[in-house]
Tab-separated table of C-alpha atoms in Angstrom:
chain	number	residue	atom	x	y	z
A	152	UNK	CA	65.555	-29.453	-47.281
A	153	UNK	CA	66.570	-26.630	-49.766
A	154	UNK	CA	63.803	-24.695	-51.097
A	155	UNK	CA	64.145	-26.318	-54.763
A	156	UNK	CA	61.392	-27.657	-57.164
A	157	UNK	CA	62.305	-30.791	-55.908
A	158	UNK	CA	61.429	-30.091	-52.544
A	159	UNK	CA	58.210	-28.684	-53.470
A	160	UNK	CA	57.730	-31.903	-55.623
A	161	UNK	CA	58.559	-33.990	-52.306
A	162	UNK	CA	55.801	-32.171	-50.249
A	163	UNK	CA	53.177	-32.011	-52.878
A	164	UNK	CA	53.718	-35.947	-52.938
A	165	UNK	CA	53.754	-36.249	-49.428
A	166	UNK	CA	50.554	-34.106	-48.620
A	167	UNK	CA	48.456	-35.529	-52.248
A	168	UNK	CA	49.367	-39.182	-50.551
A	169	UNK	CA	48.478	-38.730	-47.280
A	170	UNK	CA	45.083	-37.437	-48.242
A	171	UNK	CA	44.058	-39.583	-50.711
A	172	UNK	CA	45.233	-42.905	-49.238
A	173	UNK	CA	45.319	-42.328	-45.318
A	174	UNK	CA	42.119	-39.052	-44.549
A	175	UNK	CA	40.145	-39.653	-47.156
A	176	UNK	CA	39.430	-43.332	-47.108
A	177	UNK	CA	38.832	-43.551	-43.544
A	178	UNK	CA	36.225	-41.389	-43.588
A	179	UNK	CA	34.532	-42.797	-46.865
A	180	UNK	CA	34.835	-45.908	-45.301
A	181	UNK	CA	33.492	-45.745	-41.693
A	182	UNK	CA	32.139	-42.110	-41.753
A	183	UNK	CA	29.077	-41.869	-44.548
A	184	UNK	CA	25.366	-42.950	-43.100
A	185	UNK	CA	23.958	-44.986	-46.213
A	186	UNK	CA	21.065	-45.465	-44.312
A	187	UNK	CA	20.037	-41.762	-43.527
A	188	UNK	CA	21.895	-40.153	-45.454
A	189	UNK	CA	24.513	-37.524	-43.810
A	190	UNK	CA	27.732	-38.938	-42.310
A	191	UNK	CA	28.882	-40.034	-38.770
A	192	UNK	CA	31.836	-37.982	-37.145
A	193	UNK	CA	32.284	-39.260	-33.730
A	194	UNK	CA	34.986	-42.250	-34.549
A	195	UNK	CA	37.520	-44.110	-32.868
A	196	UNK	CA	40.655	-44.880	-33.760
A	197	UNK	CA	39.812	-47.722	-35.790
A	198	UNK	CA	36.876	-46.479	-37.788
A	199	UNK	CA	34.146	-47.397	-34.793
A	200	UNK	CA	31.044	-45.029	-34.613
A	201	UNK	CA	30.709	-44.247	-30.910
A	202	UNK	CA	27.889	-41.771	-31.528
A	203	UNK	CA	25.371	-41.552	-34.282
A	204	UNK	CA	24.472	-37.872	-33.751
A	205	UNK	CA	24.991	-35.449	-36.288
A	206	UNK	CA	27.223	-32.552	-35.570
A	207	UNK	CA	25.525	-29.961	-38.707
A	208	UNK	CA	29.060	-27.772	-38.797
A	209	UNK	CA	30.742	-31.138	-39.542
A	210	UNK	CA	28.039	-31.642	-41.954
A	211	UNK	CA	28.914	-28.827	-44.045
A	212	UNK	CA	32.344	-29.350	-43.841
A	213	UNK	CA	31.928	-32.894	-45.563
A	214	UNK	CA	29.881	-31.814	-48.204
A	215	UNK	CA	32.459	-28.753	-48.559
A	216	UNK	CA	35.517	-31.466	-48.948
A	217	UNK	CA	33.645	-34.216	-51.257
A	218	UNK	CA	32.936	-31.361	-53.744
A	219	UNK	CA	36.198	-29.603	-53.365
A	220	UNK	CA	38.295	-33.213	-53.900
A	221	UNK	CA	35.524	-33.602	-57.313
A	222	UNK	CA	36.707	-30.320	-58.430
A	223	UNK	CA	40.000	-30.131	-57.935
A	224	UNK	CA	41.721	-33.852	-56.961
A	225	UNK	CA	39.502	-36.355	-59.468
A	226	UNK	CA	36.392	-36.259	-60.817
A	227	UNK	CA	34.935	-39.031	-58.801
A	228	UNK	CA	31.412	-39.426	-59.267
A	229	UNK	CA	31.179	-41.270	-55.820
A	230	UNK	CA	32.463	-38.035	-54.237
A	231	UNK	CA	30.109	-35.369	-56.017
A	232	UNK	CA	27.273	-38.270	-55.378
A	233	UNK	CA	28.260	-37.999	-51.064
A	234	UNK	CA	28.374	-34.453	-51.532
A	235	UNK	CA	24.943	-34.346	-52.747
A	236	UNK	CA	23.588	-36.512	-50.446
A	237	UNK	CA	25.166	-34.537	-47.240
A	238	UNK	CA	23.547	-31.286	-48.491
A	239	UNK	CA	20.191	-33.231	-48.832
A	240	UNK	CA	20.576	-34.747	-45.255
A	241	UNK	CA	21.122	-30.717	-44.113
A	242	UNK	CA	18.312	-29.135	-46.209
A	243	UNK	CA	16.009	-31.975	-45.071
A	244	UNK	CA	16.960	-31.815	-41.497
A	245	UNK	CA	18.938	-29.224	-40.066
A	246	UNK	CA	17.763	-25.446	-40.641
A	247	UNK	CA	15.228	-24.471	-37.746
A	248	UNK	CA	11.884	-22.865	-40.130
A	249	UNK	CA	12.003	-20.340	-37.064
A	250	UNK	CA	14.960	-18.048	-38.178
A	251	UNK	CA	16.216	-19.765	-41.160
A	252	UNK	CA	19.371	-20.731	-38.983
A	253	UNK	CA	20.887	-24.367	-38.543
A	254	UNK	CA	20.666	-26.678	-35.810
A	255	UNK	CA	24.598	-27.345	-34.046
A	256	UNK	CA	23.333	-31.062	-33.466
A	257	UNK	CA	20.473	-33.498	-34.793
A	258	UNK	CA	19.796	-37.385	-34.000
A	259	UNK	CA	21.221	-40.141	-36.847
A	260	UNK	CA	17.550	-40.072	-38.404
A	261	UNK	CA	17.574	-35.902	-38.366
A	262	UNK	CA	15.656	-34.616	-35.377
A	263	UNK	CA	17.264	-31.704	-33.523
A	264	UNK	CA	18.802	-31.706	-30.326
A	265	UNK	CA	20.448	-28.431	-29.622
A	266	UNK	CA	21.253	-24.760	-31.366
A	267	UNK	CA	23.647	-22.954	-30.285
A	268	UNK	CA	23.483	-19.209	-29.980
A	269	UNK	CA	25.937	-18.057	-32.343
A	270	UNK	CA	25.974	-17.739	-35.726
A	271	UNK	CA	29.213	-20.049	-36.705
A	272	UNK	CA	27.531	-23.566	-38.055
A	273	UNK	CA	25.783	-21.759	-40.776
A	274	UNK	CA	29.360	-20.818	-42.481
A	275	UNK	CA	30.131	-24.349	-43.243
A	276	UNK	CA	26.927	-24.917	-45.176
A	277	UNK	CA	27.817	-21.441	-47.026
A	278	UNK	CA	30.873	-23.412	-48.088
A	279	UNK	CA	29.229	-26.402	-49.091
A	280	UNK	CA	26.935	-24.856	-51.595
A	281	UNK	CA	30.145	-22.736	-52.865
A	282	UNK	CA	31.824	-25.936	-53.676
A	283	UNK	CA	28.460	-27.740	-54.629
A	284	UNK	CA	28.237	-24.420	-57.049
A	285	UNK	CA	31.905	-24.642	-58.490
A	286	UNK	CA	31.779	-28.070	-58.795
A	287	UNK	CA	28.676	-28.560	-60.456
A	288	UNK	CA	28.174	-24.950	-62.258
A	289	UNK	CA	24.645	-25.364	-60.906
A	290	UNK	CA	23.255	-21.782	-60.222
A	291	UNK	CA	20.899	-22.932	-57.838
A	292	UNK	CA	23.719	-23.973	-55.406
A	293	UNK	CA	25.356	-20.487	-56.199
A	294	UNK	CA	21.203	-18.701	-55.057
A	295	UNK	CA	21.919	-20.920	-51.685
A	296	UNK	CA	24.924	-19.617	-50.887
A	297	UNK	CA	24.044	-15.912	-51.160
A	298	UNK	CA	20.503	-16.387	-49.518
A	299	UNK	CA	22.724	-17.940	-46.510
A	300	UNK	CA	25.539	-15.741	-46.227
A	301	UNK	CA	23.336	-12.422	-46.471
A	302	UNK	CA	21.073	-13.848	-43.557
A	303	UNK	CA	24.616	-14.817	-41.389
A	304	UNK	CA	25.423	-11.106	-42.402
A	305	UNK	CA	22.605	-9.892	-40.941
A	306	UNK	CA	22.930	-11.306	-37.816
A	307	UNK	CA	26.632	-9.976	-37.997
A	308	UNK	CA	25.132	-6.315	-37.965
A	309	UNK	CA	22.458	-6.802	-35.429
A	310	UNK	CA	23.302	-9.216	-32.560
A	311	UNK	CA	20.464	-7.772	-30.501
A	312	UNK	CA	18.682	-10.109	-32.429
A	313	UNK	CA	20.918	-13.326	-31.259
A	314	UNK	CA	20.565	-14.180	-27.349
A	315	UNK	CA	23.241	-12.508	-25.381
A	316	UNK	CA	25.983	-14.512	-23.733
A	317	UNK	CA	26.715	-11.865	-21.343
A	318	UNK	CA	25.032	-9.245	-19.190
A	319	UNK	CA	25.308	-5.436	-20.110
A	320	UNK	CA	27.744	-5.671	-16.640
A	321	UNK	CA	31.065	-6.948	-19.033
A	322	UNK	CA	30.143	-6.957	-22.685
A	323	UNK	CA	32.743	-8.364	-24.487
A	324	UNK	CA	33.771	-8.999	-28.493
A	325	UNK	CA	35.094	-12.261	-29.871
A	326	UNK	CA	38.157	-12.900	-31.941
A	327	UNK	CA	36.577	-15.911	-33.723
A	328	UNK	CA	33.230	-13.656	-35.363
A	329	UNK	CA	35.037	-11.176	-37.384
A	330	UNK	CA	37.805	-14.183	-38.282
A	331	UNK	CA	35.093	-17.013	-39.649
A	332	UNK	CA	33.386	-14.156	-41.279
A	333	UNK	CA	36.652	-12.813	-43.552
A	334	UNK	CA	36.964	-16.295	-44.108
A	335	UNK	CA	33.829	-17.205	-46.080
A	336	UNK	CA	33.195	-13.655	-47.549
A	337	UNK	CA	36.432	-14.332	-49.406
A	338	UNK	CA	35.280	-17.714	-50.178
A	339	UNK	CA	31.763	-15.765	-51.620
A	340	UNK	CA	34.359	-13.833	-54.573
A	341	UNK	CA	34.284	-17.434	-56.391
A	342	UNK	CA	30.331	-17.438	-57.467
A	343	UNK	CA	31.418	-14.290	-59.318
A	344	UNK	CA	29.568	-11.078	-59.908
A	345	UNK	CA	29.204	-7.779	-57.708
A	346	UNK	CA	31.860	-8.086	-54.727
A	347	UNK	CA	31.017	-5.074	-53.024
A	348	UNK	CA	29.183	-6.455	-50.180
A	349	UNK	CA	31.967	-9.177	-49.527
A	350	UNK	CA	34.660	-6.429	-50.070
A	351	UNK	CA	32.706	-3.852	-47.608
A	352	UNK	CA	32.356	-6.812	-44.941
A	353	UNK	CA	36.070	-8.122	-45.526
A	354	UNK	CA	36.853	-4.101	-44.445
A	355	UNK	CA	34.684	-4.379	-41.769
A	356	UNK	CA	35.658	-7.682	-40.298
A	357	UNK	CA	39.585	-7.150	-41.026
A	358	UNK	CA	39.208	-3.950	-39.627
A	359	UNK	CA	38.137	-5.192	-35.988
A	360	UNK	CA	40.673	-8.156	-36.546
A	361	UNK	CA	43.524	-5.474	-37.161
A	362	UNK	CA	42.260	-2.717	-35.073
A	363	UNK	CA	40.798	-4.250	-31.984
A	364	UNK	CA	42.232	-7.464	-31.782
A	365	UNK	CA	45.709	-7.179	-32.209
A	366	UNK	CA	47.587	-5.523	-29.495
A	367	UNK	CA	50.548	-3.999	-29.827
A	368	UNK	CA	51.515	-4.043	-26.429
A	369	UNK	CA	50.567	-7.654	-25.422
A	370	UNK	CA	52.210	-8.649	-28.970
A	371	UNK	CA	49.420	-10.959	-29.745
A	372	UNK	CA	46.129	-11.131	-31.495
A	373	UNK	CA	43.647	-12.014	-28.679
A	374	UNK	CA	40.613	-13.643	-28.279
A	375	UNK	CA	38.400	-11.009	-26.071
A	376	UNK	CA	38.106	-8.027	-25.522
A	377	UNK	CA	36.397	-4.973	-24.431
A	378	UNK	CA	33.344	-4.483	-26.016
A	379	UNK	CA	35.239	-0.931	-26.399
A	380	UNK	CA	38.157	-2.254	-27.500
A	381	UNK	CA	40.088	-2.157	-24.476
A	382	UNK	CA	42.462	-4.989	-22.804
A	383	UNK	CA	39.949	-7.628	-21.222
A	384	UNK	CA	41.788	-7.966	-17.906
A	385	UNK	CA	40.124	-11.620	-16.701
A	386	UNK	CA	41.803	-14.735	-17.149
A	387	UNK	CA	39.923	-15.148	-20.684
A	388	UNK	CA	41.447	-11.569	-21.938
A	389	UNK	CA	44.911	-12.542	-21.407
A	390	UNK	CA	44.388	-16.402	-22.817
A	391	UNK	CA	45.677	-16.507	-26.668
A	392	UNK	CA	45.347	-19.405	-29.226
A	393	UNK	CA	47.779	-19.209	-31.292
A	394	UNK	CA	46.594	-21.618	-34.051
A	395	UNK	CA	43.262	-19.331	-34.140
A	396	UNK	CA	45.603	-16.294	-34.640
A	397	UNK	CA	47.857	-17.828	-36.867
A	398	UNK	CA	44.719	-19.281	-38.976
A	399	UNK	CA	43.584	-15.582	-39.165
A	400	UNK	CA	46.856	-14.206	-39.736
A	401	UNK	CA	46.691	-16.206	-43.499
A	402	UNK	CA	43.700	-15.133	-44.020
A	403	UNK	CA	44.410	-11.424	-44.113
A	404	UNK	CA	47.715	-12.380	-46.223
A	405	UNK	CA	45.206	-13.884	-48.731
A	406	UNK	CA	43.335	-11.154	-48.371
A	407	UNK	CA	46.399	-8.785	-48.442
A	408	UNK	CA	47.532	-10.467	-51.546
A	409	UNK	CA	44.304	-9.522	-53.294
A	410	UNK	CA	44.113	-6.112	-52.904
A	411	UNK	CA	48.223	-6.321	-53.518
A	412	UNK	CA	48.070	-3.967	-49.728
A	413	UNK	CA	51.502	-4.155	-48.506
A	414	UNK	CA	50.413	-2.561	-44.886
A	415	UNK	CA	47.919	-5.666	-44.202
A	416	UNK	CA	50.223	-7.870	-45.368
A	417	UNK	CA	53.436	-6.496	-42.536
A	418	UNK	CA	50.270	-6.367	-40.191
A	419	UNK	CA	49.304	-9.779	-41.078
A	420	UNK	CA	53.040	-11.310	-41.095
A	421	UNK	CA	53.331	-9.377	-37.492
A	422	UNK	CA	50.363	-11.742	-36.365
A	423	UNK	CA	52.040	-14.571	-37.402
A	424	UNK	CA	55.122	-14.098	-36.247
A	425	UNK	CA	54.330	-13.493	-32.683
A	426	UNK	CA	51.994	-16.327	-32.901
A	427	UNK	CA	55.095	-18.568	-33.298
A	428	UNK	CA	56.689	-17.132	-31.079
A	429	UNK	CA	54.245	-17.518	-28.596
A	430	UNK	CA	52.543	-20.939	-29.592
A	431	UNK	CA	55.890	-23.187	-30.619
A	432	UNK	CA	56.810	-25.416	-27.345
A	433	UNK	CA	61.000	-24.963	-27.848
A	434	UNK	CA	61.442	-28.113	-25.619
A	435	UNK	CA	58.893	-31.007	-27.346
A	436	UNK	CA	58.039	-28.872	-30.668
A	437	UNK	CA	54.636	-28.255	-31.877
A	438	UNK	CA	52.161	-25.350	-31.212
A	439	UNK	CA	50.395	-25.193	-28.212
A	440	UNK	CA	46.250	-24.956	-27.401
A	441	UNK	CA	46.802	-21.874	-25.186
A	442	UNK	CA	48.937	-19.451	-23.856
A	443	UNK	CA	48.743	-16.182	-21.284
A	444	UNK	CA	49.904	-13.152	-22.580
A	445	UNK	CA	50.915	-11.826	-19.162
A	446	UNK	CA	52.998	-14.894	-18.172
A	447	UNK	CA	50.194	-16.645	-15.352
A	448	UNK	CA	48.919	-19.877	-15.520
A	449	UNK	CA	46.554	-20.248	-18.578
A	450	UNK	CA	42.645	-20.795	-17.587
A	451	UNK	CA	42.158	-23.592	-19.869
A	452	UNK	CA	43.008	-26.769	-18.261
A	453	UNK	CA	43.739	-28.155	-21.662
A	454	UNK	CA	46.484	-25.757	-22.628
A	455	UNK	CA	49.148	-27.633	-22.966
A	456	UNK	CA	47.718	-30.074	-25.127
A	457	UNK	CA	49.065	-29.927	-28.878
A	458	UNK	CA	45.797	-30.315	-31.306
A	459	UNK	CA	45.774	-31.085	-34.912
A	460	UNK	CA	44.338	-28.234	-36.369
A	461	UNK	CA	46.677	-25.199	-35.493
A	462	UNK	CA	49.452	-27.360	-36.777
A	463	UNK	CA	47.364	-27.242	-40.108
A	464	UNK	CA	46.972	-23.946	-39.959
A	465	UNK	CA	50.522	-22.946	-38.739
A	466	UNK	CA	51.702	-25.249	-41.866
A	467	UNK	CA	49.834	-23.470	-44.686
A	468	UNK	CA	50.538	-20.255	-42.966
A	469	UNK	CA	53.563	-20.334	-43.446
A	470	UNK	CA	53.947	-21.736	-46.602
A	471	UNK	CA	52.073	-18.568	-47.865
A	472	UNK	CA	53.775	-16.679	-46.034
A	473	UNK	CA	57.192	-17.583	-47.902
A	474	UNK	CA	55.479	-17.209	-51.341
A	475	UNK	CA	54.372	-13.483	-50.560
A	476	UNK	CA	57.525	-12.605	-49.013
A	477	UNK	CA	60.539	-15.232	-49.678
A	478	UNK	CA	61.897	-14.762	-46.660
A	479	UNK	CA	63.893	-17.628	-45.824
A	480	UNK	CA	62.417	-17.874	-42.167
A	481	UNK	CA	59.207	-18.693	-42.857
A	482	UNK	CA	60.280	-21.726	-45.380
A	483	UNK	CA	62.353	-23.044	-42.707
A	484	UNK	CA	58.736	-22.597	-40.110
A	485	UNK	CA	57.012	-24.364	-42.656
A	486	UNK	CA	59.736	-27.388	-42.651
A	487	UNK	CA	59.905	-27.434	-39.171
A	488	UNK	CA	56.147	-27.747	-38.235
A	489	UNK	CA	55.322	-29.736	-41.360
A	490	UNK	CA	57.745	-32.845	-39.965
A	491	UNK	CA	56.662	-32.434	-36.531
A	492	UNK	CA	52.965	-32.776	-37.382
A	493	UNK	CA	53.101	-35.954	-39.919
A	494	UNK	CA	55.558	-37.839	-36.909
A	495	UNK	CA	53.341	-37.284	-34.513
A	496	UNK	CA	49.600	-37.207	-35.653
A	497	UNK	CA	49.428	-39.569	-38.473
A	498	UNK	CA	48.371	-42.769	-38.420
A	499	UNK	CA	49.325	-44.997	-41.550
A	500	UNK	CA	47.854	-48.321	-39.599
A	501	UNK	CA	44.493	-47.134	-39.132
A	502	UNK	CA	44.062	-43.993	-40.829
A	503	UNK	CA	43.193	-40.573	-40.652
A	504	UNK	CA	45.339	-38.268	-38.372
A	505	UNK	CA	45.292	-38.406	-34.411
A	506	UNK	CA	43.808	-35.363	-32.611
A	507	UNK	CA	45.349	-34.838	-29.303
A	508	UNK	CA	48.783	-35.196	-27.907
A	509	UNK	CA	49.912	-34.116	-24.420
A	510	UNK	CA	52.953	-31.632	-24.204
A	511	UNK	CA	55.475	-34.748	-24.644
A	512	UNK	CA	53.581	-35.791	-28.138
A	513	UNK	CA	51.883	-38.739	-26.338
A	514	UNK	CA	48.768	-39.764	-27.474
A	515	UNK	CA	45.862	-38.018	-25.441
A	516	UNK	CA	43.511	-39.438	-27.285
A	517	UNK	CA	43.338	-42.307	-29.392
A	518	UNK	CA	39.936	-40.558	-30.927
A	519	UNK	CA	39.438	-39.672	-35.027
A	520	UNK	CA	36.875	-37.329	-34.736
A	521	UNK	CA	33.752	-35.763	-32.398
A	522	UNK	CA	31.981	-32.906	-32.021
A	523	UNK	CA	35.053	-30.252	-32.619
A	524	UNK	CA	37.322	-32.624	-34.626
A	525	UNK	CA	36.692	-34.281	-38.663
A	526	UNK	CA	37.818	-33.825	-41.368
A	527	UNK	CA	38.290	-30.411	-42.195
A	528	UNK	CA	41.444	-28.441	-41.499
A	529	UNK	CA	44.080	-31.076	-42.230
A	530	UNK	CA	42.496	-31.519	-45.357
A	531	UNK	CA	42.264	-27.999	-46.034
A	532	UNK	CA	45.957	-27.801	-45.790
A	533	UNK	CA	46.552	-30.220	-48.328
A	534	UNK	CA	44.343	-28.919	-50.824
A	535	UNK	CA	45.537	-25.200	-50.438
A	536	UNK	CA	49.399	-26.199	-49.953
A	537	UNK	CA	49.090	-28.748	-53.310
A	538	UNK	CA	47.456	-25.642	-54.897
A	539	UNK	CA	50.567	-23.193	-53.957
A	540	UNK	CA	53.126	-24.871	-54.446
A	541	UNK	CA	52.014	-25.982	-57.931
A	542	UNK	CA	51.963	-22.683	-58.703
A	543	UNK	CA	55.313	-22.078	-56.991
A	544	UNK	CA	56.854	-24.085	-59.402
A	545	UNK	CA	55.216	-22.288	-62.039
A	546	UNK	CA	57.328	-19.642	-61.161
A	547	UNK	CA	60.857	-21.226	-60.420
């Protein structure tokens, strides 16, 4: 379809009907724990709760989406009220008195199970009091947020204090730290006031993705490396995911857009572009899990598998990327990965979006969500590619 109004009218349409008649619904209907308070996430295909255990990132990410649809879908008092009661289920239950951290997992009634040793859960319950705060205008929501993200922060700077998960013998640096970080700190700008420490950690967290994780050579942004810097030469060094680069790769243009920094932004459309090339399968479409960089088998025994979320991501990337630029290309990406996604993951009978295919686009799984998968990034999508392309057509 021609870039046109009308074809931005067609996908706002598309995306505003699929979440608020197909994702949505599902989830207010089989996902929220009236009981306990706090929603389930491990579903079946038809809405069936196979485990009552409460995944706390999930957690967050619920509260996150029930205030974001308040704010900016509908002002639905039943979705501010399950916002509210998610962040009471978390504040009750999950954040260990020890170290101020969150639990990764309680029981249905709130008793904790397991931690994990990085700091990634807590980011999702930063989010959830930034929406809670923007959709309320409640300061105290706005306190909750800072106390949180300063304390993630901290860890950020001194991960002596976090249990190592390797020996001095290979120390190694993650992809995913630096990337979740940019990601909220940019998310922080909304409460208002002094920026400086989000701006000085956006340097600092860009900088590593920009510096350290994107190789020239390979032509990718990787996953590990070198606690130096240098090419992590072990099957997990050469193993890429290309909907984690290509989910950082719009962050930076967001960010790149905001400081109007043409350099991040080529460095930023450079991720993404080699992230295509090395994610989209040319024989069955979509983007795959993983990929090696030096042409061997990839590690993962999953790789082939085509999940949800960096179809998401690759979508809205995309998108943005043909607002900043206009480059034809990218409009044509977005076209391209937006049809293959709704034909193969959603599910009009039952609702919600599948969340594995094999290579072929065969189901995988007939699951809706567990530990890893909710509602999150599809949604995300839709709320940030509604928000674009109205203002796209602002400027048409």
């Amino acid at each position: 379809m021609k870039f046109s109004k009308a074809a931005l009218d067609h996908y706002i349409r598309r995306d505003r009907n699929e979440l608020l008649n197909y994702v949505v619904p599902f989830w207010e209907t089989h996902g929220v724990d009236e009981e306990f308070g706090g929603f389930f996430n491990y579903l079946d295909e038809n809405g069936q709760v196979l485990l009552t255990d409460k995944n706390v990132r999930q957690l967050g990410r619920f509260v996150w989406l029930y205030a974001r649809l308040f704010r900016e879908m509908e002002a639905r008092p039943r979705w501010l009220q399950l916002a509210l009661q998610g962040i009471d289920f978390i504040e009750r239950h999950c954040f260990d008195p020890n170290d101020g951290r969150t639990y990764y997992e309680v029981t249905r009634e709130g008793l904790p199970i397991r931690k994990r040793r990085y700091v990634i859960t807590e980011h999702y319950t930063v989010m959830a009091y930034i929406q809670l705060y923007l959709a309320t205008g409640d300061e105290k929501w706005s306190r909750k947020a800072k106390s949180l993200y300063s304390r993630i922060i901290m860890f950020y700077h001194h991960p002596e204090l976090l249990p190592p998960k390797f020996y001095n013998t290979r120390r190694i640096r993650a992809h995913n730290i630096p990337m979740i970080i940019a990601c909220t700190s940019q998310m922080m700008r909304a409460l208002g006031g002094d920026t400086s420490l989000y701006d000085d950690t956006l340097d600092h967290c860009l900088g590593e993705v920009l510096n350290n994780f994107m190789n020239q050579e390979k032509k990718a942004l990787l996953e590990a490396i070198n606690f130096d810097g240098s090419f992590l030469e072990t099957p997990e060094g050469r193993t890429i995911n290309p909907g984690h680069s290509i989910e950082s790769a719009w962050f930076t243009m967001t960010e790149a857009d905001y400081r109007k920094d043409k350099d991040m932004l080529a460095k930023a459309l450079q991720i993404l572009d080699w992230s295509l090339e090395w994610g989209w399968d040319k024989e069955h479409g979509g983007i795959l899990y993983f990929v090696n960089v030096d042409g061997h088998p990839a590690d993962q025994y999953e790789h082939e598998l085509k999940l949800w979320w960096p179809q998401n991501e690759a979508t809205y990337a995309t998108l943005l990327a043909f607002h900043l630029t206009g480059d034809k290309k990218y409009w044509d990406w977005y076209e391209k990965i937006h049809e293959y996604s709704y034909k193969y993951f959603s599910d009009h009978e039952h609702g919600e979006w599948y969340k594995y295919l094999r290579r072929d686009n065969t189901l995988s799984s007939r699951i809706k969500g567990n530990r890893w998968a909710g509602a999150f990034h599809m949604p995300r999508m839709c709320l940030n590619s509604i928000q674009l392309m109205e203002k796209m057509k602002k400027e048409l």
